Each structure stands twice: as structure tokens, then as C-alpha cells.
Amino acid sequence: MSVALSAPPPSRLRLGLRAGLGVAVLLLAALPTLNALPADHALHVSDFIVSVTGKWICYAILALSLDLAWGYAGILSLGHGAFFALGGYAMGMHLMRLIGPRGAYGHPVLPDFMVFLGYTDLPWFWQGFQYFPYAMLMVLLVPGALALVVGFLAFRSRITGVYLSILTQAMTYALMLAFFRNDMGFGGNNGFTDFKELLGMPLGTPAARAMLFYASLVALVGSFLICAALTRTKYGRVLTAIRDAESRARFLGYDTTQHKLFAFVLSAMLAGLAGALYVPQVGIINPGEFSPGNSIEAVIWVAVGGRGTLAGAVLGAFSVNALKTWLTSAAPDLWLFVLGGLFVAVTLFLPRGLIGLFDRLRRRRAS
Amino acid sequence: MTGRALYLDGVSVVFDGFRALNNLSLIVEPGELRAVIGPNGAGKTTMMDVITGKTRPTAGTVRFGDTDLTRLDEPSIATLGIGRKFQKPTVFDQLTVFENLELALKAPRGPIACVKWHLSGEARDRIAQVTEEVGLLARAHDPAGILSHGQRQWLEIGMLLAQDPELLLVDEPVAGMTDAETEHTAAMLVGIAGTRSVVVVEHDLEFVRALGRRVTVLHEGSVLSEGSIDHVQNDPRVIEVYLGR
Ligand SMILES: Nc1ncnc2c1ncn2[C@@H]1O[C@H](COP(=O)(O)OP(=O)(O)OP(=O)(O)O)[C@@H](O)[C@H]1O
Ligand SMILES: [Mg+2]
């Protein structure tokens, strides 16, 4: 016997969001072109806008990655900044190697800080970073490997909820302390800076800025599509099931440790990618990127935008950072209070974030 | 299919000095339908917890065929072919009825397999069939979170059917059901048994009678009596601790 079961209609919200996202991407893509217009042109966009938007795009990728872990798999990571920073450091190592003899000390191979600290040879873990593909591989593999180890230990021991959050926070804090040490071989508290070029392109030029901007935008769209495709598979529904009733999923035969690990590692790799795109745009990476506050801020972006929806994560990253950029120049002392207040307000009044708010408004208009 | 028997031998579970199971022994033959009754706190749910890997026994043997269940975790036991319906219906609220059943449907359970999973026509038909069997066809695309208690109960039964296990552990399936639904459930379980083994825990004696199979009475963590419903209902020890109250 066979009974017909029709497919459910696609949700209006989802269709609306998709259209909105498409328009947003087109607008973003136009920014570098508008930046190239003469300064007195009505549509001219300043360098500042392009560079700050380029950063936000990287944050949006980080938000997506966190949303995959938190919004879908229920892993509230308060240490995602660590994966972002590790990706950034891997890219930074590549950029440092590309400086070559152009450093202040003029050493043919060793970065300035190593000469300063009296290194005679390049440490083994710096080998290979002069090659772009190798560095890109590390951008993904290093955060992925850390997530694999931490995730395996935590998920296997069934550490969940607040304990897991504390663990991830401790992870990023420990890494921050480690990277502050000079003898780690990562430039101590100064980190890496004074980058010269990437892929033969001198950094700091409008052309480089535009290229990095486009690369980030492509990465954001790509990450979004990957996450969207993934969460629409049965795997995405398994994650939702684990998030809402992990023990029940186990009794259905799902090895939840494996499933969570898969999501967590993938998420860490995306965060690493975001960090790698971020560093050449801001021109510096230092241990401050591991600071626990960064990870918490990323959680707030996702919460504000609406966790469990990919569009929400992206929206949250852009809107909170736009607010931050404006506020830190308008009233710098206020920012942390506003950030905290925002989180409390969203938790209390907008559990589904801005996306949930739109959904509610749309429904009200429809009825 | 030759089927595997379930053996519990001398199983004890101690929670902080309290013996929830006390030297419990039970054999369920392949294809058998067994009813388990007993007063509140007798250890019925704990017995299911032990079989499904949720609780490790303090002592004793738990085997399914040749496999020692005490060494396995929940997902491994589930993939071995032991499915469970919980006393308190637990379904995935954010997912639709259809999606809940799709997750339960027998299929490879690894992350990669789930990414690659494609809902075949056969799988869709099977889900539709189960959805109809549990009377939720009209609710197929509603989130499970908005179902009534009775419908959640049915959805969980549907998930158990979709899982197609070799041994079904069914904890209080008819709580909150109407008489007609109770009858339907009894007929369904009787229909499943034979090719599958079924252990059903129930307080409702009418239901147990309708099953018409061997009954095990648990009391204070061990077997008090075993036999036909008439036999156990006339057993003076059973009357004393359970039926006579
Ligand atoms: N995790 C636990 N920790 C401590 N005590 C427990 C735990 N699980 C069960 N118990 C106790 O073990 C005893 C048996 O519980 P169990 O749930 O197995 O009873 P039951 O026969 O299913 O009862 P009911 O008919 O009420 O469902 C009860 O006294 C219960 O309080
Ligand atoms: Mg019980």
C-alpha cells in the first residue's frame, strides 16, 4: 500500500530572506567599484567603508560557523575566536614568510621578531608556510585539528551545556596566554604585522583591498551555500535532533559524539577561513584575537541575528558590528554596556533574534 | 530471520544504596510478545534503561543473542536492532512528524551517510505507511512540538515502527489513549510480534489481557510472578503487592 504524502510548501520567510540576501550580496559586490569612482562623485564610497565592510564580511563567516555549531548542533562554543585566530595566525605566518629580506633586520628568511629574539634557524613548524597552498591547508587543518581533539574529549565524556561553554572559553584563554609567550615562536604579544604582499600583490593598495574584499565575499557566499546545503540534508535534521534531545537521538542509533564532532570540526575550519581572510585586511594578528571577549561577541552577533538560521547569523554579524563601528567613534565608553544590554534584551525579548522579529512582523501584516 | 533472544540474568542496579533492580532474571524468546507489569517504582523502566545502555547494571548479565549489552553504548545497542519507546513520549519538537519518522527510519546512521542520504520513493512510501498506521497523515508536515500528548505517543510508536528493530521495548504505550486507540495498539503489537520480539510495560490490565500473552510481574526490582494473565492475577503474592491494593 502506498499513501501519497505531498511535500510541504517552502516557507515565505525563507523565500523573502533569500531574495534579501541576494540583493545584499550584489550591493556589497558593488562597493569596491564605487570606491574606485572619483572622490567627488556622488556614488563614491570611502576607503574606510570598503575596509570596514571587508572586516564585517569575515565576521559574518565566523558567525555562520558559530551558528552551525550553536544554532544547529547546540554546541554553545565560547571559544570560536580561537579557531578564527588560529586561521589568522596561519595566514599571518604565510605573510611573514613572504616579507623575506624586506624586514627591518634584512634577514633573508627569519622574520624580524625571530632575529630580535636571537633565533638562528627557522623553527620546524614555520617550514612550508612560504607556500600559499600549504598555508591555506593549515588555515583549515590547524583549527580543525584543535576542534577534533577538544570536541572528541568533551563530547565523548558527554560534557554539554554550560560546562562545554566554559571548556571552550578556557581553551581560547589558554591559547591566548600561550601565544603571548615569546618562546612559542609566534611573535609574542606583538604578533605579526608589517606584511608586504600576498600572491604577488602589494598589500595596502586599493587593488589589494578590492581583491581581498572580493575573496571574502566569495568565501562568505560559498560558506553560506555550503552550510545551507548541509543543514537541508538529513544530517542537518540530525543536528537539530541532537540539539533538542540528544539522548533520544542516541536511542535512535545516532552516535551523537560523531555527529557533533563533524559539525564542530567543520565549523572550526570555517572560522579559520574567516580569520585568514581577516588578517591581510587589517594588517596585523596578535594574541589579543584569542581574548575570550571576542568569542563572546561572536555569540552575541548570532543571538541578535537569530541562531538556527544562517541568514540570521550573517545579519547579526553585520548589524552588531555596524552598531559597534558607529558607537565606538560616537561614544566609545558606551559600547560594552550596549553590547551587554543587547544580549540581555535579545535573550529576553527576541529569542529568535532579528529574523524572528521579521517573521513576527510579516505574520502580523499577513493576518 | 532466526532472531535473537534477550537474556537478563541476576541483574542488579543500585542507585545510592537503593536497589532499583534486584537480581532480576528474564528471558524473552525471539518473536515473543511479553507484557511486564508491576507497581510504580518496581523497576520496569530501569530494566529498559539497562537493556538500552542508559544505565549500567551494578551486577549481572544482559545479552541479546551473543552480544553483551553491558559493554555497548546507546547508539550501538540501537543499531544492533533494539528500539525503544519512552514512558514519557520524547520526540523532536522542532522537526515535523515526517522528519521525525525519517530520522527513525532504518538507514545508515553516520554523519557522512546522513549528508548523502536521499529520500528514495521507497523510503517515502514507508514513512507514509507508518504515518498512516499511527493516524498522523493529516499532521505529517506539522512540527511535532504542536502535537497533543496522545499524538506524540503515537508518533513515538511510529518512530519505533520506522526503526524496524528486532526487539521493541515499549514503555506504557497506551497511557492517555482512548479505548479504541488502546485496542488498536494492542492489535498492532500482536501483529508485530512473531517476526520481532516485543517487551511491553503497561499498567492497564485490560490492555495486557487484550495482548493475551505471557506476563511478568516485577516488584521491588525482581520477578514476582510469571505466566498467563489469569495465572498472575490469581497469584496470592501478586494480589498482595499489586492487584489487591
Ligand atoms: N537515575 C535514578 N537515580 C536514582 N533512583 C532512580 C533512578 N532511576 C530510577 N530510580 C528509582 O528506581 C526505582 C524504579 O524506578 P523505575 O522508573 O524503573 O520504576 P517503574 O517500574 O518504571 O515505575 P513506573 O510505573 O512509575 O514507571 C524508583 O524508586 C525510582 O525512583
Ligand atoms: Mg516506568
XYZ file of C-alpha atoms and ligand atoms in Angstrom:
644
model
C 0.000 0.000 0.000
C 1.277 3.447 -0.755
C -0.120 6.655 0.598
C 0.615 9.969 -1.068
C 2.429 12.442 1.136
C 2.830 15.799 -0.502
C 5.889 17.939 0.176
C 5.370 20.949 2.431
C 5.309 24.373 0.767
C 8.518 26.434 1.126
C 8.187 28.997 3.883
C 7.507 32.606 2.911
C 10.149 33.801 5.340
C 12.777 31.680 3.670
C 11.885 32.962 0.207
C 11.933 36.569 1.432
C 15.269 36.048 3.141
C 16.818 34.547 0.066
C 15.786 37.499 -2.061
C 17.080 39.915 0.578
C 20.396 38.121 0.770
C 20.809 38.169 -2.997
C 20.291 41.931 -3.094
C 22.678 42.433 -0.163
C 25.406 40.443 -1.880
C 25.013 42.493 -5.072
C 25.201 45.735 -3.091
C 28.304 44.541 -1.289
C 29.903 43.452 -4.535
C 29.461 46.963 -5.891
C 31.387 48.623 -3.044
C 34.961 48.307 -4.419
C 33.775 49.572 -7.799
C 32.106 52.559 -6.180
C 35.284 53.108 -4.196
C 37.193 53.406 -7.467
C 34.997 56.298 -8.611
C 36.494 59.787 -8.309
C 36.225 61.179 -4.771
C 33.772 63.911 -5.775
C 31.400 61.509 -7.489
C 28.001 61.233 -5.812
C 28.256 57.449 -5.527
C 31.853 57.386 -4.300
C 32.420 55.125 -1.318
C 35.318 55.853 1.011
C 38.284 53.548 1.642
C 37.114 53.311 5.210
C 33.760 51.886 4.217
C 35.369 49.276 1.976
C 37.897 48.159 4.551
C 35.427 48.078 7.406
C 32.890 46.168 5.325
C 35.601 43.714 4.322
C 36.156 43.009 8.015
C 32.457 42.550 8.656
C 32.287 40.013 5.879
C 34.922 37.985 7.726
C 32.937 38.342 10.931
C 29.870 37.118 9.076
C 31.743 33.943 8.094
C 32.709 33.494 11.749
C 29.063 33.998 12.708
C 27.976 31.370 10.190
C 30.472 28.916 11.583
C 29.333 29.561 15.135
C 25.709 29.225 14.091
C 26.415 25.818 12.611
C 27.834 24.686 15.953
C 25.457 26.512 18.257
C 22.271 27.188 16.302
C 22.127 23.763 14.682
C 24.148 21.343 16.801
C 23.510 23.063 20.130
C 27.212 23.406 20.926
C 27.446 26.835 22.539
C 31.108 27.498 21.924
C 32.525 30.454 23.813
C 35.873 29.845 22.174
C 35.226 30.182 18.480
C 37.513 33.194 18.409
C 40.359 30.722 18.933
C 39.656 28.995 15.627
C 39.379 32.376 13.925
C 42.679 33.453 15.470
C 44.434 30.213 14.518
C 43.337 30.639 10.914
C 44.580 34.209 11.164
C 47.916 33.098 12.563
C 48.355 30.531 9.799
C 47.744 33.240 7.229
C 49.995 35.579 9.213
C 52.820 33.039 9.072
C 52.474 32.923 5.303
C 52.525 36.713 5.077
C 55.569 36.848 7.376
C 57.449 34.373 5.222
C 56.638 36.462 2.151
C 58.320 39.507 3.698
C 61.642 37.749 3.084
C 64.631 40.072 3.208
C 62.449 43.181 3.293
C 62.230 43.068 7.111
C 63.847 45.720 9.294
C 66.777 43.411 10.014
C 67.035 42.312 6.405
C 67.424 38.640 7.265
C 66.754 36.565 4.132
C 64.487 34.040 5.877
C 63.819 34.834 9.523
C 61.020 37.248 10.406
C 62.151 40.304 12.374
C 60.921 39.090 15.730
C 62.988 35.915 15.405
C 66.133 37.861 14.607
C 65.382 40.091 17.561
C 64.922 37.093 19.851
C 68.191 35.587 18.649
C 66.851 32.692 16.549
C 69.392 31.304 14.110
C 67.122 28.852 12.310
C 63.515 28.830 11.312
C 61.532 26.612 13.747
C 60.259 23.419 12.125
C 56.616 24.461 12.322
C 57.375 27.501 10.204
C 58.580 25.337 7.340
C 56.334 25.216 4.315
C 54.432 28.367 5.178
C 56.126 30.219 2.341
C 53.864 28.230 0.008
C 50.373 29.635 -0.336
C 48.558 26.284 -0.801
C 50.302 24.810 2.244
C 49.418 27.859 4.324
C 45.795 27.652 3.188
C 45.722 23.999 4.129
C 46.959 24.912 7.600
C 44.338 27.656 7.816
C 41.767 24.864 7.741
C 43.661 21.972 9.327
C 45.002 23.643 12.458
C 41.634 24.906 13.735
C 40.052 21.669 12.537
C 42.558 19.557 14.450
C 42.087 21.561 17.640
C 38.317 21.202 17.336
C 38.734 17.493 16.716
C 40.768 16.942 19.867
C 38.787 19.230 22.172
C 35.482 18.105 20.704
C 36.327 14.429 20.928
C 37.320 14.647 24.575
C 34.343 16.793 25.514
C 31.615 15.053 23.508
C 32.804 11.573 24.378
C 32.685 12.463 28.071
C 29.223 13.893 27.417
C 30.195 17.355 28.541
C 27.372 19.605 27.405
C 25.693 22.889 28.165
C 27.409 25.371 30.395
C 30.328 23.051 31.134
C 31.104 22.767 27.457
C 30.879 26.542 27.080
C 33.290 27.044 29.961
C 35.644 24.478 28.473
C 35.745 26.245 25.107
C 36.239 29.573 26.833
C 39.146 28.118 28.799
C 40.558 26.791 25.537
C 40.755 30.211 23.931
C 42.053 31.781 27.129
C 44.812 29.198 27.428
C 45.782 29.766 23.810
C 45.884 33.495 24.383
C 48.300 33.055 27.281
C 50.389 30.644 25.237
C 50.600 32.972 22.254
C 51.642 35.857 24.489
C 54.844 33.953 25.287
C 57.824 34.919 23.179
C 59.278 31.418 23.222
C 56.219 29.990 21.441
C 57.720 31.245 18.186
C 54.705 33.308 17.153
C 55.974 36.782 17.901
C 54.690 37.036 21.497
C 52.390 39.903 22.344
C 53.317 41.820 19.188
C 52.143 39.030 16.947
C 52.739 39.546 13.242
C 52.478 42.758 11.252
C 54.236 44.816 8.538
C 53.018 42.426 5.870
C 54.222 43.273 2.392
C 52.412 41.184 -0.151
C 50.080 38.305 -0.833
C 50.036 36.263 -4.036
C 52.398 38.788 -5.615
C 50.040 41.628 -4.792
C 51.381 44.501 -2.650
C 49.125 44.891 0.383
C 47.564 48.185 1.401
C 46.835 49.256 -2.168
C 43.290 49.822 -3.440
C 43.703 46.862 -5.784
C 44.694 44.575 -2.926
C 41.857 45.882 -0.802
C 39.386 45.160 -3.569
C 40.787 41.691 -4.179
C 40.656 40.758 -0.508
C 37.169 42.178 -0.295
C 36.002 40.060 -3.208
C 37.784 36.995 -1.881
C 35.994 37.437 1.443
C 32.657 37.966 -0.223
C 33.103 34.846 -2.326
C 34.089 32.940 0.811
C 31.016 34.219 2.628
C 28.660 33.260 -0.175
C 30.410 29.901 -0.534
C 30.265 29.194 3.199
C 26.642 30.205 3.280
C 25.761 27.885 0.421
C 27.703 25.006 1.966
C 26.019 25.489 5.335
C 22.629 25.882 3.677
C 23.086 22.723 1.650
C 24.371 20.820 4.666
C 21.628 21.876 7.029
C 18.991 20.932 4.484
C 20.214 17.347 4.353
C 19.132 14.712 6.814
C 22.391 15.476 8.612
C 21.065 18.963 9.360
C 17.956 17.438 10.870
C 20.046 15.026 12.915
C 21.894 18.037 14.330
C 18.615 19.683 15.231
C 17.503 16.454 16.866
C 20.723 16.277 18.867
C 20.404 19.898 19.873
C 16.880 19.409 21.194
C 17.017 15.874 22.601
C 20.468 14.385 22.388
C 19.709 11.351 24.481
C 16.701 10.477 22.319
C 18.873 10.677 19.214
C 21.269 8.186 20.791
C 18.455 5.722 21.378
C 17.585 6.023 17.702
C 21.087 4.803 16.944
C 22.813 8.096 16.174
C 26.307 8.262 17.591
C 25.921 11.844 18.694
C 29.621 12.216 19.525
C 30.462 11.602 15.872
C 27.770 13.904 14.581
C 28.668 16.760 16.872
C 32.341 16.301 16.137
C 31.698 16.516 12.408
C 29.816 19.791 12.818
C 32.299 21.214 15.303
C 35.332 20.484 13.119
C 33.670 21.880 10.031
C 32.642 24.931 11.986
C 36.186 25.445 13.277
C 37.535 25.250 9.737
C 35.102 27.910 8.562
C 36.133 30.098 11.480
C 39.775 29.566 10.485
C 38.982 30.622 6.945
C 37.335 33.778 8.266
C 40.432 34.589 10.326
C 42.714 34.001 7.361
C 40.768 36.478 5.232
C 40.652 38.964 8.068
C 44.362 39.222 8.825
C 45.640 40.596 5.486
C 42.831 43.145 5.540
C 43.626 44.514 8.982
C 47.369 44.015 8.535
C 48.010 42.506 11.956
C 47.400 39.444 14.095
C 48.313 39.241 17.763
C 47.270 37.166 20.780
C 44.501 39.637 21.528
C 42.483 37.820 18.876
C 42.248 34.885 21.303
C 40.756 37.040 24.025
C 37.606 35.437 25.449
C 35.676 38.647 24.803
C 35.976 38.171 21.050
C 34.332 34.771 21.214
C 31.545 36.112 23.381
C 30.947 38.951 20.952
C 30.554 36.442 18.136
C 27.917 34.619 20.189
C 26.068 37.902 20.604
C 26.077 38.534 16.841
C 24.451 35.188 16.268
C 21.963 35.661 19.083
C 20.986 39.110 17.811
C 20.557 37.941 14.241
C 18.749 34.753 15.178
C 20.510 31.484 15.850
C 19.496 28.443 13.934
C 19.014 30.452 10.761
C 22.037 31.097 8.575
C 20.700 34.412 7.341
C 20.255 35.430 10.964
C 23.900 34.789 11.763
C 25.056 36.917 8.829
C 22.570 39.659 9.604
C 23.627 39.685 13.246
C 27.316 39.974 12.392
C 26.705 42.925 10.095
C 24.229 44.789 12.262
C 26.043 44.437 15.587
C 29.357 45.375 14.008
C 27.842 48.336 12.209
C 26.499 49.474 15.559
C 29.888 48.883 17.148
C 31.758 50.826 14.475
C 29.400 53.737 14.824
C 29.258 53.678 18.613
C 32.965 53.232 19.242
C 33.556 56.544 17.485
C 30.421 58.298 18.723
C 30.505 57.137 22.361
C 33.367 54.703 22.930
C 32.686 54.260 26.651
C 29.192 53.060 26.000
C 29.954 50.154 23.710
C 30.398 47.386 26.269
C 27.218 48.377 28.069
C 25.292 48.451 24.836
C 26.699 45.070 23.849
C 25.722 43.547 27.202
C 22.329 45.234 27.101
C 21.762 43.969 23.586
C 22.428 40.420 24.657
C 20.095 40.618 27.620
C 17.393 42.286 25.529
C 17.613 39.721 22.775
C 17.598 36.820 25.212
C 14.547 38.175 26.999
C 12.513 39.656 24.176
C 13.775 38.263 20.899
C 14.708 34.620 21.443
C 14.772 34.138 17.668
C 16.660 37.364 17.064
C 16.059 39.832 14.257
C 14.959 37.050 11.933
C 12.298 36.039 14.429
C 11.223 39.666 14.665
C 10.852 39.929 10.877
C 8.899 36.725 10.856
C 6.542 38.026 13.513
C 6.041 41.351 11.725
C 5.359 39.583 8.442
C 2.813 37.318 10.058
C 1.107 40.262 11.698
C 0.878 42.044 8.364
C -0.453 38.896 6.708
C -3.243 38.449 9.252
C 15.335 -14.437 10.233
C 16.220 -16.627 13.175
C 16.114 -13.803 15.697
C 17.944 -13.350 18.920
C 16.755 -13.877 22.443
C 17.095 -11.350 25.222
C 18.656 -12.668 28.429
C 18.809 -10.869 31.707
C 20.463 -12.848 34.443
C 20.972 -11.727 38.021
C 20.799 -8.064 37.065
C 21.031 -5.547 39.864
C 21.049 -1.782 39.680
C 21.865 0.216 42.766
C 21.228 3.958 42.958
C 22.866 5.444 46.048
C 22.247 2.306 48.046
C 18.716 1.850 46.699
C 18.173 -1.349 44.709
C 16.057 -0.407 41.696
C 16.710 -3.852 40.203
C 17.470 -6.738 42.486
C 18.813 -9.922 40.957
C 16.402 -9.705 38.031
C 16.341 -12.580 35.550
C 14.243 -12.685 32.432
C 14.377 -14.373 29.059
C 12.445 -13.117 26.057
C 12.477 -15.604 23.184
C 12.795 -14.457 19.563
C 9.393 -13.396 18.292
C 7.867 -13.388 21.746
C 5.495 -10.695 22.975
C 5.959 -10.202 26.695
C 3.967 -7.936 28.955
C 5.660 -6.586 32.056
C 3.558 -5.173 34.828
C 4.277 -4.049 38.333
C 3.512 -1.253 40.779
C 5.106 2.178 40.475
C 8.806 2.042 41.198
C 9.003 -1.717 40.568
C 11.937 -1.155 38.215
C 10.233 -1.610 34.841
C 11.707 1.492 33.255
C 15.056 0.815 34.894
C 15.041 -2.621 33.263
C 14.624 -0.937 29.876
C 17.369 1.525 30.748
C 19.692 -1.391 31.406
C 18.824 -3.140 28.151
C 19.274 0.003 26.065
C 22.561 1.072 27.628
C 21.305 4.098 29.511
C 22.087 2.560 32.880
C 24.955 0.186 33.581
C 23.955 -2.687 35.842
C 25.821 -2.972 39.107
C 25.846 -6.732 38.667
C 24.519 -9.358 36.293
C 24.447 -10.333 32.643
C 22.475 -8.681 29.866
C 22.736 -10.324 26.477
C 20.975 -10.005 23.159
C 21.790 -13.192 21.263
C 25.534 -13.496 21.756
C 26.132 -9.805 22.319
C 26.908 -8.492 25.789
C 24.827 -5.335 26.010
C 26.539 -4.045 29.134
C 29.623 -3.197 27.079
C 27.811 -1.129 24.462
C 26.595 2.453 24.411
C 23.077 3.543 23.440
C 23.634 4.110 19.715
C 25.403 0.771 19.314
C 22.592 -1.062 21.062
C 20.028 0.754 18.945
C 21.831 -0.121 15.714
C 22.044 -3.699 16.923
C 18.280 -3.767 16.494
C 16.814 -2.766 19.825
C 14.300 0.050 19.658
C 12.594 1.795 22.495
C 9.513 3.852 23.114
C 9.801 6.015 26.196
C 7.297 6.227 29.007
C 7.281 9.997 28.646
C 6.960 10.448 24.892
C 10.100 12.102 23.584
C 10.085 13.331 20.025
C 11.962 16.096 18.251
C 9.701 19.101 18.670
C 11.289 21.341 16.048
C 11.072 18.690 13.357
C 7.908 17.724 11.573
C 6.180 14.398 12.043
C 7.572 13.339 8.690
C 11.103 14.372 9.631
C 10.879 12.596 12.973
C 9.943 9.413 11.162
C 12.626 9.967 8.553
C 15.258 10.135 11.299
C 13.901 6.973 12.848
C 13.725 5.090 9.561
C 16.184 2.247 9.360
C 19.199 3.587 7.432
C 22.942 4.096 7.979
C 23.428 6.438 10.921
C 26.850 8.062 10.380
C 27.303 11.787 9.601
C 28.505 11.210 6.043
C 25.695 8.777 5.317
C 23.225 11.352 6.612
C 24.721 14.081 4.427
C 24.454 11.824 1.400
C 21.008 10.498 2.291
C 18.490 10.842 -0.417
C 14.845 10.174 0.334
C 14.001 7.415 -2.097
C 10.474 6.719 -3.234
C 10.601 3.524 -1.230
C 11.599 5.351 1.940
C 8.913 7.956 1.356
C 6.292 5.246 0.921
C 7.430 3.507 4.072
C 7.198 6.757 6.044
C 3.779 7.453 4.580
C 2.669 3.961 5.519
C 3.837 4.365 9.115
C 2.307 7.837 9.286
C -0.991 6.385 8.260
C -0.694 3.450 10.609
C -0.310 5.804 13.574
C -3.072 8.072 12.296
C -0.954 11.171 11.751
C -1.289 11.555 7.996
C -3.031 14.905 8.327
C -0.273 16.136 10.637
C 2.681 14.883 8.583
C 4.168 18.325 7.999
C 3.363 19.831 11.371
C 6.161 20.276 13.862
C 5.988 17.552 16.485
C 6.042 20.264 19.153
C 2.424 21.224 18.484
C 1.024 17.692 18.731
C -1.200 16.664 21.615
C 0.091 14.221 24.208
C -1.731 11.338 22.570
C -0.401 12.208 19.138
C 3.142 12.408 20.475
C 2.562 8.975 21.946
C 1.554 7.749 18.501
C 4.457 9.476 16.833
C 6.842 7.685 19.137
C 5.219 4.392 18.295
C 5.554 5.324 14.632
C 9.239 6.067 15.125
C 9.679 2.672 16.688
C 7.962 1.046 13.696
C 10.044 3.055 11.229
C 13.201 1.962 13.013
C 12.186 -1.610 12.311
C 14.052 -3.122 15.272
C 14.372 -6.792 16.057
C 13.396 -6.177 19.669
C 10.903 -3.488 20.640
C 10.808 -2.150 24.180
C 7.577 -0.305 24.685
C 7.111 1.618 27.921
C 3.473 2.430 28.744
C 2.210 2.910 25.203
C -1.472 3.387 25.958
C -1.289 5.959 28.744
C -3.690 8.715 27.724
C -5.194 6.768 24.809
C -8.877 6.208 24.174
C -10.282 2.678 24.381
C -10.334 2.391 20.602
C -6.732 3.544 20.368
C -5.747 1.130 23.105
C -7.302 -1.729 21.158
C -5.578 -0.604 18.002
C -2.232 -0.524 19.814
C -2.767 -3.999 21.235
C -3.601 -5.367 17.782
C -0.596 -3.634 16.311
C 1.818 -5.066 18.879
C 0.368 -8.541 18.462
C 0.828 -8.131 14.709
C 4.458 -7.091 15.098
C 5.344 -9.947 17.440
C 6.273 -13.166 15.709
C 8.736 -11.600 13.360
C 10.008 -9.279 16.121
C 10.267 -9.607 19.861
C 8.293 -7.138 21.906
C 8.515 -6.255 25.591
C 5.693 -4.021 26.648
C 5.348 -2.379 30.042
C 1.821 -1.373 30.936
C -0.312 -0.564 33.955
C -3.550 -1.045 32.071
C -4.559 -4.648 32.787
C -7.318 -4.637 30.173
C -4.650 -3.889 27.631
C -2.417 -6.636 28.953
C -5.331 -9.026 28.792
C -6.013 -7.971 25.209
C -2.430 -8.877 24.326
C -3.168 -12.361 25.612
C 0.461 -13.352 26.121
C 2.862 -14.247 28.891
C 3.036 -11.690 31.685
C 5.927 -10.923 34.019
C 5.183 -9.150 37.272
C 8.021 -7.060 38.684
C 8.136 -5.999 42.278
C 10.960 -4.217 44.075
C 13.330 -4.918 41.252
C 12.804 -8.639 40.794
C 10.346 -11.031 39.193
C 7.460 -11.745 41.496
C 5.436 -13.930 39.199
C 5.317 -15.019 35.605
C 2.695 -16.721 33.448
C -0.622 -16.054 31.779
C -2.639 -13.054 32.851
C -5.065 -15.331 34.681
C -2.213 -17.081 36.426
C -0.611 -13.896 37.692
C -3.916 -12.310 38.601
C -4.641 -15.268 40.837
C -1.164 -15.461 42.328
C -1.617 -14.506 46.005
C 1.739 -12.701 46.124
C 0.728 -10.566 43.168
C -2.644 -9.854 44.687
C -0.952 -8.797 47.871
C 1.550 -6.343 46.429
C -0.155 -5.079 43.356
C -3.660 -6.020 42.439
C -5.143 -6.124 45.863
C -4.373 -2.549 46.710
N 18.556 7.624 37.917
C 17.997 7.245 39.080
N 18.547 7.629 40.254
C 18.007 7.260 41.422
N 16.913 6.493 41.530
C 16.311 6.090 40.405
C 16.820 6.447 39.114
N 16.029 5.893 38.166
C 15.063 5.234 38.836
N 15.239 5.337 40.164
C 14.396 4.721 41.192
O 14.327 3.365 40.912
C 13.026 2.862 41.183
C 12.488 2.152 39.990
O 12.155 3.125 39.029
P 11.503 2.779 37.630
O 11.365 4.069 36.905
O 12.281 1.719 36.983
O 10.077 2.251 38.036
P 8.868 1.818 37.124
O 8.585 0.406 37.433
O 9.135 2.152 35.703
O 7.734 2.739 37.706
P 6.516 3.499 36.989
O 5.418 2.518 36.893
O 6.200 4.597 37.937
O 7.006 3.985 35.677
C 12.178 4.051 41.614
O 12.089 4.051 43.028
C 12.965 5.234 41.141
O 12.789 6.331 41.998
Mg 8.351 3.440 34.379
